[in-house]
Structures are given as C-alpha cells and as structure tokens.
C-alpha cells in the first residue's frame, strides 16, 4: 500500500512537471498512471479518505490535461467525477476545511469550464452559486485567509457580471 501510494504521487509529480513544460501527451500518460494507482488504492481501501481525495485529484489532473488538449467531452467527464468525489468527501466530513474548499474550487472550475468551453451559461451559473455558498461559509469562518476571499471575489464577479 505505501509503495503504491508513493508511486502514485511520483506519477502525479511527473505529470505536473511535463504539464508545466508543455509536454501534454507525456503529462497525460503520467496522470493516467496516477489515476490507475489511485483507483486501485481506493478500491482496496474505500474507507481511506486520503486515497479517495487522491482519486479526486487524479480526475482533476486528467480533466485539466484533456481540456488543454482540446478533448472537451473527456475533460468534462473527469471534472464531473472529481466533483462527485469531493461532494462525497464533504458530505462525510462537513467540518473538514480542506474538503469544503476542494469542493468549492471544483464547482468554481466546473462552472468556468461550462462557461468558457461549453458555452453553457445556465450550468455555469449553477456551479458558481454552489461554489459561492461554500466560499461564503469559509470566508465567514476564516476571515483572515486571503485565498478564500480571492476565490469568493472571483465567483462573485462571474455571477455579478452575468458570467459574461
């Protein structure tokens, strides 16, 4: 288990590095390996929230890479899978700030994807409102945390401007 998890993290780092270098096909290959190992770990240990979170992150990376490659239907599937896992994690652990923030960000970027890539304003607004509700709670609970405020401002701009 420990070896497999460490290997999965290594694939994630390699994928991140290749993505940053613009080697998207190579990044995709590493993210696919990262995802496969995370699926196995989560299947073997479904109660382990670290593995479930890792699987969600692997879907996020695959979604981002497919988006950057122009594979929009595949990207959407991965973003939706990511959001579903973060919804489950947050539902199971509503006091976990990291899971709440991850879900808010997942809604935020899923909204952006619907708005910018799929031209689906209605779905974008729905995602932005879900993100906004979580971010308001985070800002109220942690008023000194700047990232929560920045993300809420960004979402509010998207909602306030009609997401134009």
Short mmCIF file of C-alpha atoms in Angstrom, two decimals:
data_model
loop_
_atom_site.label_atom_id
_atom_site.label_comp_id
_atom_site.label_asym_id
_atom_site.label_seq_id
_atom_site.Cartn_x
_atom_site.Cartn_y
_atom_site.Cartn_z
CA UNK A 1 0.00 0.00 0.00
CA UNK A 2 2.69 2.53 0.98
CA UNK A 3 4.80 1.73 -2.10
CA UNK A 4 1.79 2.04 -4.42
CA UNK A 5 0.77 5.36 -2.86
CA UNK A 6 4.31 6.72 -3.16
CA UNK A 7 4.47 5.59 -6.78
CA UNK A 8 1.12 7.27 -7.49
CA UNK A 9 2.40 10.53 -6.01
CA UNK A 10 5.54 10.23 -8.14
CA UNK A 11 3.43 9.86 -11.28
CA UNK A 12 1.44 12.93 -10.23
CA UNK A 13 4.63 14.98 -9.83
CA UNK A 14 5.95 13.77 -13.18
CA UNK A 15 2.65 14.65 -14.82
CA UNK A 16 2.70 18.11 -13.21
CA UNK A 17 6.26 18.69 -14.42
CA UNK A 18 5.51 17.64 -18.00
CA UNK A 19 2.34 19.72 -17.98
CA UNK A 20 4.30 22.78 -16.85
CA UNK A 21 6.82 22.13 -19.61
CA UNK A 22 4.04 21.94 -22.19
CA UNK A 23 4.54 18.21 -22.85
CA UNK A 24 0.83 17.48 -22.59
CA UNK A 25 0.87 13.98 -24.11
CA UNK A 26 3.59 12.90 -21.70
CA UNK A 27 1.74 14.59 -18.82
CA UNK A 28 -1.41 12.73 -19.81
CA UNK A 29 0.42 9.39 -19.72
CA UNK A 30 1.69 10.06 -16.20
CA UNK A 31 -1.68 11.31 -15.00
CA UNK A 32 -3.31 8.16 -16.38
CA UNK A 33 -0.84 6.05 -14.37
CA UNK A 34 -1.51 8.23 -11.31
CA UNK A 35 -5.25 7.71 -11.80
CA UNK A 36 -4.96 3.93 -12.20
CA UNK A 37 -2.99 3.57 -8.97
CA UNK A 38 -5.39 5.85 -7.10
CA UNK A 39 -8.34 3.79 -8.36
CA UNK A 40 -6.66 0.62 -7.10
CA UNK A 41 -5.82 2.14 -3.73
CA UNK A 42 -9.34 3.46 -3.26
CA UNK A 43 -10.89 0.15 -4.36
CA UNK A 44 -8.71 -1.74 -1.87
CA UNK A 45 -9.24 0.78 0.95
CA UNK A 46 -12.58 2.55 0.33
CA UNK A 47 -12.70 3.96 3.86
CA UNK A 48 -9.33 5.71 3.45
CA UNK A 49 -10.18 9.36 2.77
CA UNK A 50 -6.61 10.11 1.65
CA UNK A 51 -6.99 7.64 -1.21
CA UNK A 52 -10.44 8.98 -2.10
CA UNK A 53 -9.04 12.51 -2.12
CA UNK A 54 -6.10 11.33 -4.23
CA UNK A 55 -8.50 9.79 -6.74
CA UNK A 56 -10.40 13.09 -6.94
CA UNK A 57 -7.14 14.94 -7.56
CA UNK A 58 -6.20 12.46 -10.29
CA UNK A 59 -9.53 13.16 -12.02
CA UNK A 60 -8.81 16.88 -11.75
CA UNK A 61 -5.39 16.49 -13.40
CA UNK A 62 -6.81 14.31 -16.17
CA UNK A 63 -9.61 16.81 -16.74
CA UNK A 64 -7.19 19.72 -16.94
CA UNK A 65 -4.92 17.90 -19.35
CA UNK A 66 -7.75 16.76 -21.62
CA UNK A 67 -9.11 20.33 -21.54
CA UNK A 68 -5.71 21.67 -22.60
CA UNK A 69 -5.53 19.08 -25.37
CA UNK A 70 -8.99 20.10 -26.61
CA UNK A 71 -10.67 16.83 -25.61
CA UNK A 72 -13.65 18.59 -24.04
CA UNK A 73 -16.07 15.66 -23.55
CA UNK A 74 -13.36 13.66 -21.76
CA UNK A 75 -12.37 16.69 -19.70
CA UNK A 76 -15.98 17.22 -18.62
CA UNK A 77 -16.31 13.59 -17.55
CA UNK A 78 -13.21 13.83 -15.38
CA UNK A 79 -14.28 17.17 -13.87
CA UNK A 80 -17.69 15.70 -13.03
CA UNK A 81 -16.06 12.61 -11.45
CA UNK A 82 -13.81 14.90 -9.41
CA UNK A 83 -16.76 16.97 -8.20
CA UNK A 84 -18.75 13.86 -7.25
CA UNK A 85 -15.91 12.58 -5.06
CA UNK A 86 -15.44 15.97 -3.39
CA UNK A 87 -19.20 16.12 -2.76
CA UNK A 88 -18.99 12.72 -1.05
CA UNK A 89 -15.93 13.70 0.99
CA UNK A 90 -17.55 16.94 2.12
CA UNK A 91 -20.85 15.18 2.93
CA UNK A 92 -18.98 12.64 5.06
CA UNK A 93 -16.70 15.22 6.71
CA UNK A 94 -18.50 18.59 6.67
CA UNK A 95 -16.12 20.07 9.26
CA UNK A 96 -13.05 19.31 7.12
CA UNK A 97 -12.00 22.69 5.74
CA UNK A 98 -9.83 21.15 3.02
CA UNK A 99 -12.70 19.06 1.65
CA UNK A 100 -15.05 22.06 1.76
CA UNK A 101 -12.52 24.22 -0.08
CA UNK A 102 -11.78 21.47 -2.62
CA UNK A 103 -15.50 21.16 -3.36
CA UNK A 104 -15.86 24.95 -3.70
CA UNK A 105 -12.93 25.03 -6.13
CA UNK A 106 -14.30 22.04 -8.03
CA UNK A 107 -17.62 23.83 -8.52
CA UNK A 108 -15.77 27.02 -9.43
CA UNK A 109 -13.69 25.41 -12.16
CA UNK A 110 -16.55 23.23 -13.39
CA UNK A 111 -18.55 26.45 -13.77
CA UNK A 112 -15.69 28.07 -15.66
CA UNK A 113 -15.46 25.02 -17.94
CA UNK A 114 -19.20 25.17 -18.70
CA UNK A 115 -18.99 28.90 -19.32
CA UNK A 116 -15.80 29.17 -21.35
CA UNK A 117 -15.50 25.83 -23.11
CA UNK A 118 -19.07 24.58 -23.46
CA UNK A 119 -20.91 27.93 -23.66
CA UNK A 120 -23.49 26.64 -21.16
CA UNK A 121 -24.26 29.74 -19.08
CA UNK A 122 -27.08 28.14 -17.11
CA UNK A 123 -24.93 25.26 -15.88
CA UNK A 124 -22.03 27.65 -15.22
CA UNK A 125 -24.23 29.84 -13.03
CA UNK A 126 -25.46 26.78 -11.12
CA UNK A 127 -21.88 25.72 -10.40
CA UNK A 128 -20.84 29.25 -9.45
CA UNK A 129 -23.74 29.53 -6.98
CA UNK A 130 -22.75 26.23 -5.35
CA UNK A 131 -19.15 27.44 -5.07
CA UNK A 132 -20.27 30.80 -3.73
CA UNK A 133 -22.31 29.23 -0.90
CA UNK A 134 -19.32 27.22 0.30
CA UNK A 135 -16.89 30.11 -0.08
CA UNK A 136 -19.12 32.44 1.92
CA UNK A 137 -19.04 29.94 4.78
CA UNK A 138 -15.26 29.61 4.50
CA UNK A 139 -14.72 33.37 4.49
CA UNK A 140 -17.02 33.79 7.50
CA UNK A 141 -15.20 31.02 9.40
CA UNK A 142 -11.70 32.12 8.35
CA UNK A 143 -11.83 35.87 7.64
CA UNK A 144 -8.04 36.24 7.62
CA UNK A 145 -7.49 33.58 4.96
CA UNK A 146 -6.86 35.54 1.77
CA UNK A 147 -7.33 32.69 -0.74
CA UNK A 148 -10.92 32.09 0.35
CA UNK A 149 -11.65 35.80 -0.14
CA UNK A 150 -9.97 35.88 -3.57
CA UNK A 151 -11.91 32.85 -4.75
CA UNK A 152 -15.18 34.31 -3.46
CA UNK A 153 -14.47 37.60 -5.24
CA UNK A 154 -13.77 35.74 -8.47
CA UNK A 155 -17.03 33.76 -8.22
CA UNK A 156 -18.99 36.88 -7.27
CA UNK A 157 -17.61 38.64 -10.36
CA UNK A 158 -18.75 35.75 -12.55
CA UNK A 159 -22.19 35.83 -11.00
CA UNK A 160 -22.47 39.62 -10.82
CA UNK A 161 -21.49 40.18 -14.39
CA UNK A 162 -23.86 37.53 -15.68
CA UNK A 163 -20.75 35.43 -16.30
CA UNK A 164 -20.10 37.37 -19.46
#
